[in-house]
Tab-separated table of C-alpha atoms in Angstrom:
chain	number	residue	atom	x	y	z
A	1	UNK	CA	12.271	31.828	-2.771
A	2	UNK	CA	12.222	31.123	0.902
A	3	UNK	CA	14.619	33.384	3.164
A	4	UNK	CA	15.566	31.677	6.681
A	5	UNK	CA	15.984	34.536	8.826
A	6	UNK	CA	19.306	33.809	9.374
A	7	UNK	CA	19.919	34.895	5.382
A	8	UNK	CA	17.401	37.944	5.731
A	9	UNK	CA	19.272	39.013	8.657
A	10	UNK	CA	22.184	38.432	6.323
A	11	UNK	CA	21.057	40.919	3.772
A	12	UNK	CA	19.932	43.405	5.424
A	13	UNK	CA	23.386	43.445	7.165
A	14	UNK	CA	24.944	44.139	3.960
A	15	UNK	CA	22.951	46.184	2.398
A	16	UNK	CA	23.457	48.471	5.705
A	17	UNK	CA	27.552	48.153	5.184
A	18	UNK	CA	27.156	48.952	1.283
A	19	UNK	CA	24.558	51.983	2.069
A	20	UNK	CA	27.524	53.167	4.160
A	21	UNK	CA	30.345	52.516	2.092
A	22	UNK	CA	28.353	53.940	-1.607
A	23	UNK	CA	26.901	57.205	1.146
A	24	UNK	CA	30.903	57.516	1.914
A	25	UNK	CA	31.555	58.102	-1.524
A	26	UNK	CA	28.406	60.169	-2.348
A	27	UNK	CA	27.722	62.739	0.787
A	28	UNK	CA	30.940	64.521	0.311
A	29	UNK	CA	30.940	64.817	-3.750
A	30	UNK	CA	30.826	68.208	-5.821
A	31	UNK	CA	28.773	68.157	-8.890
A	32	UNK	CA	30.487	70.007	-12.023
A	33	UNK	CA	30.420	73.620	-12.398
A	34	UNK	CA	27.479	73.295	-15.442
A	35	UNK	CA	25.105	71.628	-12.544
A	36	UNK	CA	24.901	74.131	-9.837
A	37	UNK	CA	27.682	72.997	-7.316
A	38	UNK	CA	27.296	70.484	-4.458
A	39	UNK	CA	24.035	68.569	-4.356
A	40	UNK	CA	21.361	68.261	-1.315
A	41	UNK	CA	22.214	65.805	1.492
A	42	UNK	CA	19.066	64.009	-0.156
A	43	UNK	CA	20.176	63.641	-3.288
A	44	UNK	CA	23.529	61.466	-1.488
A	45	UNK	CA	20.719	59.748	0.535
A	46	UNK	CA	18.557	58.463	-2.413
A	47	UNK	CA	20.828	57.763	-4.667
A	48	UNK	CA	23.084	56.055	-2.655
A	49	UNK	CA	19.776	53.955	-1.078
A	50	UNK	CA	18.461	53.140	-4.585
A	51	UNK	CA	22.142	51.482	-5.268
A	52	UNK	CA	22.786	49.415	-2.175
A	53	UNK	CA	18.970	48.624	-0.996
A	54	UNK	CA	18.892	45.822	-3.267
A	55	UNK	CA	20.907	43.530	-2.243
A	56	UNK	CA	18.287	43.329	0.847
A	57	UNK	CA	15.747	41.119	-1.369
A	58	UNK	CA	18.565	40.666	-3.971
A	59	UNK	CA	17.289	36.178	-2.961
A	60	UNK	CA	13.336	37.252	-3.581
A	61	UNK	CA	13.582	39.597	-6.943
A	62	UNK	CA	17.370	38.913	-8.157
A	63	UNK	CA	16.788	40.336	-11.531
A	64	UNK	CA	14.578	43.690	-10.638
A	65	UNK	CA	17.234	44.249	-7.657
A	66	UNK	CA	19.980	44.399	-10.261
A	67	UNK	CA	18.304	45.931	-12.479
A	68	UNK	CA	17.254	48.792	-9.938
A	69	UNK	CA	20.905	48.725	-8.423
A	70	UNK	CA	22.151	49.133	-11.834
A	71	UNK	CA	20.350	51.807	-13.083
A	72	UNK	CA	20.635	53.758	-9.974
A	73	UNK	CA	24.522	53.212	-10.115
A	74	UNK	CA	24.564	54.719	-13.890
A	75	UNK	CA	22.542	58.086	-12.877
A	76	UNK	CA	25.043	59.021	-10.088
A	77	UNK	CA	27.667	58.467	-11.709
A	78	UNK	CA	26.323	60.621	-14.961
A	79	UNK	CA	24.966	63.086	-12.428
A	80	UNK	CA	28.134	63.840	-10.880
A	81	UNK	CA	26.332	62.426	-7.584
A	82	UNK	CA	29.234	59.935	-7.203
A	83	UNK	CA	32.139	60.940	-9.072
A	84	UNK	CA	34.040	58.583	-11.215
A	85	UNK	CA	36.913	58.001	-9.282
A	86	UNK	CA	34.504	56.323	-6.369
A	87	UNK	CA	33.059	54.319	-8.859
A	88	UNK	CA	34.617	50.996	-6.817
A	89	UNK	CA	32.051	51.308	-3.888
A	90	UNK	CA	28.564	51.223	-6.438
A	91	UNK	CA	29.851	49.016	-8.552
A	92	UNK	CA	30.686	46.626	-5.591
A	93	UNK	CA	27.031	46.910	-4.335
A	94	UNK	CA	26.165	45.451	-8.096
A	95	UNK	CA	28.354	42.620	-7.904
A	96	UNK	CA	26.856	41.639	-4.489
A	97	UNK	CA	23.403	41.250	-6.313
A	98	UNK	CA	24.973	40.133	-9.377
A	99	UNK	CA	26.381	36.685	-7.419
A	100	UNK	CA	22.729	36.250	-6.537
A	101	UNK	CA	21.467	36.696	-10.401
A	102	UNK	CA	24.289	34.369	-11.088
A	103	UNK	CA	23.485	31.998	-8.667
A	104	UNK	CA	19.695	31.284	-8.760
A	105	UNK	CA	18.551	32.156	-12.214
A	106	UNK	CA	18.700	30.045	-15.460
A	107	UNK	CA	22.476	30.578	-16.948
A	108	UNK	CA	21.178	32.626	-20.411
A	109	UNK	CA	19.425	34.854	-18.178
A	110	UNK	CA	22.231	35.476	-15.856
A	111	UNK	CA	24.483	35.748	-19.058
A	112	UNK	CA	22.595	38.578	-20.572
A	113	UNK	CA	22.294	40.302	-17.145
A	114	UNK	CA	26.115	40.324	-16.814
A	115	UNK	CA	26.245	41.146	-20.506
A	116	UNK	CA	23.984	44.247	-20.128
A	117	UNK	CA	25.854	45.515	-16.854
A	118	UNK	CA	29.068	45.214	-18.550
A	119	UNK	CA	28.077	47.503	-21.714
A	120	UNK	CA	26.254	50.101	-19.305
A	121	UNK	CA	29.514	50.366	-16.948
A	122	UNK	CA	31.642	51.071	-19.908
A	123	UNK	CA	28.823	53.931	-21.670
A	124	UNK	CA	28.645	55.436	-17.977
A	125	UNK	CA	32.676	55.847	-17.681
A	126	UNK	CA	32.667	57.250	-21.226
A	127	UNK	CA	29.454	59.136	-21.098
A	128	UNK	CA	31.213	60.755	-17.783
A	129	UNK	CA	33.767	62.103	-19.800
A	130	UNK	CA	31.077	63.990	-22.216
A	131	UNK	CA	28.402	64.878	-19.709
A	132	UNK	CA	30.907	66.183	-16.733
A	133	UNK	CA	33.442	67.283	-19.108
A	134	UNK	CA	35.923	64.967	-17.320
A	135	UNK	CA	39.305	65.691	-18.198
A	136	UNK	CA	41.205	62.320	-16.413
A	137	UNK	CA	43.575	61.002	-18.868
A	138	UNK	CA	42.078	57.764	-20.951
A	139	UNK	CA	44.290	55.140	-19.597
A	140	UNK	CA	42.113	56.229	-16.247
A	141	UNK	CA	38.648	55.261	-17.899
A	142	UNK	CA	40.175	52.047	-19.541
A	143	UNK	CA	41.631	51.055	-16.013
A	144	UNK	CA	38.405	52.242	-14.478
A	145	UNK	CA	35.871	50.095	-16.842
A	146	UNK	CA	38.757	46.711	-16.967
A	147	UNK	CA	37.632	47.205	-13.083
A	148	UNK	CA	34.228	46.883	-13.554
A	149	UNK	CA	34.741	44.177	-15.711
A	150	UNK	CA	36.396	42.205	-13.855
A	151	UNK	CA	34.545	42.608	-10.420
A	152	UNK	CA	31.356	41.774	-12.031
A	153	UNK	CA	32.543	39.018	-13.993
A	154	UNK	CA	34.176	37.728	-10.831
A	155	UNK	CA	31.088	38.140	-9.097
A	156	UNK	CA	28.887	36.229	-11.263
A	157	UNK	CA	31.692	33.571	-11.977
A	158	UNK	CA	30.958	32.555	-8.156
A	159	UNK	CA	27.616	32.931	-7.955
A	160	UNK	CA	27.495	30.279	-10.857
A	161	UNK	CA	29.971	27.874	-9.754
A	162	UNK	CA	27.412	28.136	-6.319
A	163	UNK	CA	24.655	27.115	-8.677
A	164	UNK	CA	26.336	24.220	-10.477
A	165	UNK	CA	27.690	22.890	-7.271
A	166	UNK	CA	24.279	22.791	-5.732
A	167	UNK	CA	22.640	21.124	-8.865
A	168	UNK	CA	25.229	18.756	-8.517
A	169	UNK	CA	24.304	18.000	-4.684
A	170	UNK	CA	20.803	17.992	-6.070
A	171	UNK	CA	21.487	15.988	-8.780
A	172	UNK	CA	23.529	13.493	-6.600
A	173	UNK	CA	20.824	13.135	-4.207
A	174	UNK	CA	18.201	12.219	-6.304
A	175	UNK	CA	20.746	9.584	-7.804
A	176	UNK	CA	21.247	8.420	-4.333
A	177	UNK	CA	17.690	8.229	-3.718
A	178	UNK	CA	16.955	6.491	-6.694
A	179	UNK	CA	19.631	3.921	-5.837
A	180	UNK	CA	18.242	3.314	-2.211
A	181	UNK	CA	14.531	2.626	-4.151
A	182	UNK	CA	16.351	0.283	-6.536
A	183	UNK	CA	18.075	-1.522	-3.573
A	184	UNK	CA	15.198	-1.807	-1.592
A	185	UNK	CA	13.143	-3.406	-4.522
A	186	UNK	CA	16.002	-5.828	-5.105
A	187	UNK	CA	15.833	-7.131	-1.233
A	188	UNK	CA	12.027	-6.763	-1.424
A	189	UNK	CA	12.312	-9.180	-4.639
A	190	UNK	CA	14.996	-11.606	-3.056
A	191	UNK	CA	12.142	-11.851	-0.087
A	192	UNK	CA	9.273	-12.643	-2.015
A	193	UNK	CA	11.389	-15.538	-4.018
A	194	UNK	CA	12.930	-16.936	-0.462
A	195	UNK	CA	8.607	-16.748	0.622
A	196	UNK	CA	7.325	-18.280	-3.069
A	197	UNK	CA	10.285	-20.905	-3.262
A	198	UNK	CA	9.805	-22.522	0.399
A	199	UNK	CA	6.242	-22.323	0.407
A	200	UNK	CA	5.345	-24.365	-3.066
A	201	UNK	CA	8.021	-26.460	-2.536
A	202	UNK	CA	6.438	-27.492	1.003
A	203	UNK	CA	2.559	-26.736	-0.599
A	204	UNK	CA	3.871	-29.200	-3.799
A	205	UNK	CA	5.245	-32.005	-1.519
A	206	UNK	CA	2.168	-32.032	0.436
A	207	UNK	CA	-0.145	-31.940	-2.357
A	208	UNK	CA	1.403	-35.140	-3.611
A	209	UNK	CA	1.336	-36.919	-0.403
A	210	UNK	CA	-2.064	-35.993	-0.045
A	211	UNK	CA	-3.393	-37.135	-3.530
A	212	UNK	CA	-1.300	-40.601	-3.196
A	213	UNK	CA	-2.969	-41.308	0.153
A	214	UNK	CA	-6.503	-39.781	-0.475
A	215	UNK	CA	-8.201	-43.223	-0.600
A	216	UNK	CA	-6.271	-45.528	1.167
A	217	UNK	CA	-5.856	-43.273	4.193
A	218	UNK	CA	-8.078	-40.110	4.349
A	219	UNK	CA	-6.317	-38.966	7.737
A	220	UNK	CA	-3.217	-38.531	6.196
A	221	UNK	CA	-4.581	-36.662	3.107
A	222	UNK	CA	-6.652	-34.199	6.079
A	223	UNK	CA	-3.813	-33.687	7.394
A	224	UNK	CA	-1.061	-32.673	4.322
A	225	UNK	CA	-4.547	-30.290	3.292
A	226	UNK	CA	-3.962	-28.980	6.530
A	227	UNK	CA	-0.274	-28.117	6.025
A	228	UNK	CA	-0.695	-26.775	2.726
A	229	UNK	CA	-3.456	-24.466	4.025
A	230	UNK	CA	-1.017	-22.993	7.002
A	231	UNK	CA	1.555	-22.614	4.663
A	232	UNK	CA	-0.654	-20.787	2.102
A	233	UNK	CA	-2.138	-18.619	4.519
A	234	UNK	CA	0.857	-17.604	6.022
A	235	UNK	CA	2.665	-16.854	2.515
A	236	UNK	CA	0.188	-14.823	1.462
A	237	UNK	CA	0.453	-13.095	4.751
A	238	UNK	CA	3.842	-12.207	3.989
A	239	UNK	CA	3.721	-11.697	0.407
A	240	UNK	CA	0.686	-9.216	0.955
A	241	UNK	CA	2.973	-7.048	3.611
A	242	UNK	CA	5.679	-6.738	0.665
A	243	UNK	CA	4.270	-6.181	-1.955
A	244	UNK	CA	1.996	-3.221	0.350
A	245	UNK	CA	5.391	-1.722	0.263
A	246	UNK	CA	5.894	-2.052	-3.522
A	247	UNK	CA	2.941	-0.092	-4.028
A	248	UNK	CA	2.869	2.566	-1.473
A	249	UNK	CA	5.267	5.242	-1.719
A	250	UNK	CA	4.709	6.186	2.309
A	251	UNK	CA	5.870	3.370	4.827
A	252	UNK	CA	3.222	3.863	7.131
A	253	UNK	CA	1.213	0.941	6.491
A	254	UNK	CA	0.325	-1.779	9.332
A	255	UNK	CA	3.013	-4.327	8.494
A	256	UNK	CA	3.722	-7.405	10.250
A	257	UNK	CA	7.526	-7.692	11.728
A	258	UNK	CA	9.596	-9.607	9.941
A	259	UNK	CA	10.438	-13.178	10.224
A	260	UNK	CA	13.683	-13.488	12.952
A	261	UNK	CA	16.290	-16.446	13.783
A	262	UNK	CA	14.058	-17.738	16.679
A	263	UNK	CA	10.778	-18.821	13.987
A	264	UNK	CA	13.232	-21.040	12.174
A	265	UNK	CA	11.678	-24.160	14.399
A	266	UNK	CA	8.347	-23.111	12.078
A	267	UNK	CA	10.357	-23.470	8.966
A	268	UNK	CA	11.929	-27.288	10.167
A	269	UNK	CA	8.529	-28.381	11.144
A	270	UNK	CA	7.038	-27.110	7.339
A	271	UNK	CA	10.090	-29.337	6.285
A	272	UNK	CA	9.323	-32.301	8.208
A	273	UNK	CA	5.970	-32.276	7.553
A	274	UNK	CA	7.516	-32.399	3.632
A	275	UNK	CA	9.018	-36.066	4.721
A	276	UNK	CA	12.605	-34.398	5.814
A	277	UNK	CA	13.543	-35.644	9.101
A	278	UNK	CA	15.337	-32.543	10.418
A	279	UNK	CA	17.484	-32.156	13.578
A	280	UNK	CA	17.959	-28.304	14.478
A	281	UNK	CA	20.487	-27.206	17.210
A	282	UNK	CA	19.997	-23.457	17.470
A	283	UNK	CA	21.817	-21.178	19.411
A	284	UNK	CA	20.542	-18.026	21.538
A	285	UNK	CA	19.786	-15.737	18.888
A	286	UNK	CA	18.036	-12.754	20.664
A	287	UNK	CA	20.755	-10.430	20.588
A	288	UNK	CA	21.443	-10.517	16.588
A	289	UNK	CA	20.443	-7.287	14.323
A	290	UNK	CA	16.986	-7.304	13.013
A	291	UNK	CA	18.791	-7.231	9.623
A	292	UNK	CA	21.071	-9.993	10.697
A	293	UNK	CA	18.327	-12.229	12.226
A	294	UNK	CA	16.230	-11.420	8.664
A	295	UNK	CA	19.213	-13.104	6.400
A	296	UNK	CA	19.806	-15.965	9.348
A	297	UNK	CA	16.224	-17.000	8.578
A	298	UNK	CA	16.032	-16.210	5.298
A	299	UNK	CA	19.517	-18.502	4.630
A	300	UNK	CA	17.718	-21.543	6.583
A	301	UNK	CA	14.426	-20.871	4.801
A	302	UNK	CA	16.115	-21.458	1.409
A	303	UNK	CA	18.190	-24.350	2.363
A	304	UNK	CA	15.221	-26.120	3.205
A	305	UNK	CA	13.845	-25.152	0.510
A	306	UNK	CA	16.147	-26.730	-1.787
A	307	UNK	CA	16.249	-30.055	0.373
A	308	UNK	CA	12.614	-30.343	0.472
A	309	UNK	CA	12.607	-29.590	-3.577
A	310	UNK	CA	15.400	-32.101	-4.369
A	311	UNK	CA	16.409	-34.565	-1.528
A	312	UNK	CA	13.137	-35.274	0.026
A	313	UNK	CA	12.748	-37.770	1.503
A	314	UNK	CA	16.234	-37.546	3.383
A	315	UNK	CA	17.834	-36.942	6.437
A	316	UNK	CA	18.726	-32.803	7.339
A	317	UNK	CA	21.018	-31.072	10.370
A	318	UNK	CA	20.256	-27.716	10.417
A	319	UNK	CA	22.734	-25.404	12.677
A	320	UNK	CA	23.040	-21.844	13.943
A	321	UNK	CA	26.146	-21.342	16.476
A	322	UNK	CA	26.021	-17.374	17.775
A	323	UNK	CA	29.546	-16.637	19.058
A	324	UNK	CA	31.130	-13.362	20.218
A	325	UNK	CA	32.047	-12.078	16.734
A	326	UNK	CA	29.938	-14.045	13.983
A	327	UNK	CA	26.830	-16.277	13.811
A	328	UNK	CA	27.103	-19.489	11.422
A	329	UNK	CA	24.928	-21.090	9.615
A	330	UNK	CA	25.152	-25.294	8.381
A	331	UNK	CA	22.228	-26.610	6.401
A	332	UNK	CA	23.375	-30.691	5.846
A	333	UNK	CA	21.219	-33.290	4.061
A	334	UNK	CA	21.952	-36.464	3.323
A	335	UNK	CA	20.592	-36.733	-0.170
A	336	UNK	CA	21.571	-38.743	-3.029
A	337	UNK	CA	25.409	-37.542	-4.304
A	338	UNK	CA	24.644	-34.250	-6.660
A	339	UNK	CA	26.774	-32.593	-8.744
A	340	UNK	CA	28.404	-29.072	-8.549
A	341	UNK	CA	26.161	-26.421	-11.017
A	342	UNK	CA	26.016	-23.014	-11.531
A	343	UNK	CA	23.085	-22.713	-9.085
A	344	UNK	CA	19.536	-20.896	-9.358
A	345	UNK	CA	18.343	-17.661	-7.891
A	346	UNK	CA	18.054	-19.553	-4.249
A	347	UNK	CA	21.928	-19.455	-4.033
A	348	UNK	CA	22.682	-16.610	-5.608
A	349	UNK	CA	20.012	-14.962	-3.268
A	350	UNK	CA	22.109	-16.074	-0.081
A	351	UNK	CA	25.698	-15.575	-1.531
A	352	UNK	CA	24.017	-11.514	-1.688
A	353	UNK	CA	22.833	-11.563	1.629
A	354	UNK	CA	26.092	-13.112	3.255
A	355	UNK	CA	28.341	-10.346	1.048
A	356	UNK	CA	25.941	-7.407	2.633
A	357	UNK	CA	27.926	-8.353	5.901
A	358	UNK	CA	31.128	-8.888	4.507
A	359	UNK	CA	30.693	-12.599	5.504
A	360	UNK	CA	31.396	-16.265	3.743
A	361	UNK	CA	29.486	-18.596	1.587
A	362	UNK	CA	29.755	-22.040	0.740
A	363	UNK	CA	27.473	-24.284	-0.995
A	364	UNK	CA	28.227	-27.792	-2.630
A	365	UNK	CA	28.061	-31.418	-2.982
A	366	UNK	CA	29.748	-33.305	0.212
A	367	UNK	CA	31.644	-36.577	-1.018
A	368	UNK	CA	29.225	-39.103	0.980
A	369	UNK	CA	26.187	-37.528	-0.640
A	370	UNK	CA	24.074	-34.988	-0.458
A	371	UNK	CA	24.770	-30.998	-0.101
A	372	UNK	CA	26.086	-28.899	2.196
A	373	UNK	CA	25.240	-24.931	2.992
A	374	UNK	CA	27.710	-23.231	5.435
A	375	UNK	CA	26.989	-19.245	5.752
A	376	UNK	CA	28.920	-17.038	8.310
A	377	UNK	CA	27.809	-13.648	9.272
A	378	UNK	CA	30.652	-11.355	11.050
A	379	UNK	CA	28.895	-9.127	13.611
């Protein structure tokens, strides 16, 4: 597992505090009569390094460090290294690794671990009693292994409530992430319909024209082949840029940028080149949000869309007022008198991108005919 040095520094640091605390309790111990009086200096030393050292690379080798730290633990004690009654300052060393075992291996394995500790912590305070003839009275070794018990269980009860809380980060995260992705393929979806929708409606339109007036006036049919060719070309420009995205899972690919508020003249002539006689008054749009300038288009795009689709050939007043704290957007035509509906993906499409901003959306019949699309953006 990768250490920053930050946490090696860490560990070392305690394992240098424990080596001094478990050496505290070792140095100055007298082994029972039976085993030839006080032990060596080095005896202290190595055990009391075997116990604490451990929780050094406790984050690279959790298991083998507690393993080592509990074995070593067992010996002194049984040896008479560290007497019983300093049992508190080993077993604390164990718990320190036993967080880590609890907090970075699977939960049966940490289980068992804590399992095994807790059996060997009660057969080394009773084996103490046989091996060093240890006469303490046996409320003292109950007290003394409820002790362990309990630190080690606290211990790894931490370290696994660490472990669950950072699968849950994990876990969120990913969720997060895979929400962004979905997101991002809805908007990437609602684009391609705005490009699809305007562009046959216009390419349609013009392909009629042109097949009604192929005979009697070739010019005119040139000319709506013309339009359906920019259109096409340009579409699949567009289309070929999203979809690039769909497919690769790094954004790094050349893109083009995308459409803004001040091409929407290039959407009114595609319209009146469709037989809608369009009058645009557009305001200074330069200082709107790339995202904001994106739905502004996109809003106009569509509402042309549907005008060219189902009012052409008709009159259309196309507006886009920027003021200090919103930019709004009026699509007019003056169609033949339609009735309210449920509305197709077009509308629902714009209704989303107004609600991203927290803004308003109306679209409907007006009482003189035609429809009317009124969209306003807070910024």
């Amino acid at each position: 597992m990768f250490r920053t040095p930050f946490l090696v520094a860490l560990d070392i640091a305690a394992a240098v505090i424990m080596l001094g605390i478990v050496g505290y309790a070792a140095v100055d111990a007298e082994l029972p009569s039976g085993l030839g009086g006080a032990e060596p200096l080095w005896v202290s030393v190595v055990a009391t390094t075997f116990i604490a050292a451990p929780i050094a690379v406790r984050r690279l080798v959790p298991l083998p460090a507690l393993a080592v730290s509990m074995a070593a633990m067992v010996v002194a004690i049984l040896s008479g290294v560290i007497p019983l009654v300093g049992t508190g300052a080993p077993v604390s060393a164990v718990a320190v690794v036993m967080y880590t075992v609890a907090s970075q291996t699977p939960r049966r394995r940490s289980v068992l671990a804590l399992a095994v500790c807790a059996v060997a912590s009660a057969a080394m305070t009773l084996g103490d009693r046989v091996v060093n003839g240890v006469s303490e009275p046996w409320e003292d070794s109950i007290f003394g292994i409820a002790f362990a018990f309990l630190l080690l269980f606290t211990s790894w009860t931490l370290g696994f409530a660490a472990r669950q809380r950072r699968r849950h980060e994990e876990e969120s995260a990913t969720r997060r992430a895979e929400q962004a992705v979905a997101e991002e393929r809805l908007r990437i979806a609602r684009e391609l319909h705005d490009i699809v929708a305007h562009s046959m409606s216009v390419i349609a339109v013009k392909a009629g024209i042109g097949n009604h007036v192929a005979e009697q006036r070739p010019a005119e049919a040139r000319e709506a082949l013309r339009v359906i060719e920019a259109t096409s070309r340009g579409s699949l420009i567009e289309m070929r840029h999203l979809l690039g995205v769909l497919r690769s899972e790094v954004d790094d690919a050349e893109r083009a940028p995308a459409p803004r508020a001040a091409e929407i003249p290039v959407l009114v002539e595609r319209a009146r080149s469709a037989g809608v006689t369009v009058s645009l008054s557009l305001a200074d749009t330069s200082g709107l949000s790339e995202g904001t300038a994106l739905s502004v288009y996109r809003i106009v795009q569509e509402a042309l869309t549907n005008v060219v689709r189902h009012a052409a050939p008709t009159r259309c007043a196309v507006t886009v007022a920027v003021s200090e704290d919103e930019v709004r957007v009026d699509v007019t035509n003056e169609g033949p008198r339609v009735l309210p509906g449920s509305g197709g993906h077009g509308l629902i499409g714009m209704r989303e991108r107004v609600a991203m901003y927290g803004g308003t959306f109306t679209a409907g019949p007006r009482e003189e005919g035609g429809w009317h699309v009124s969209a306003v953006l807070p910024l």
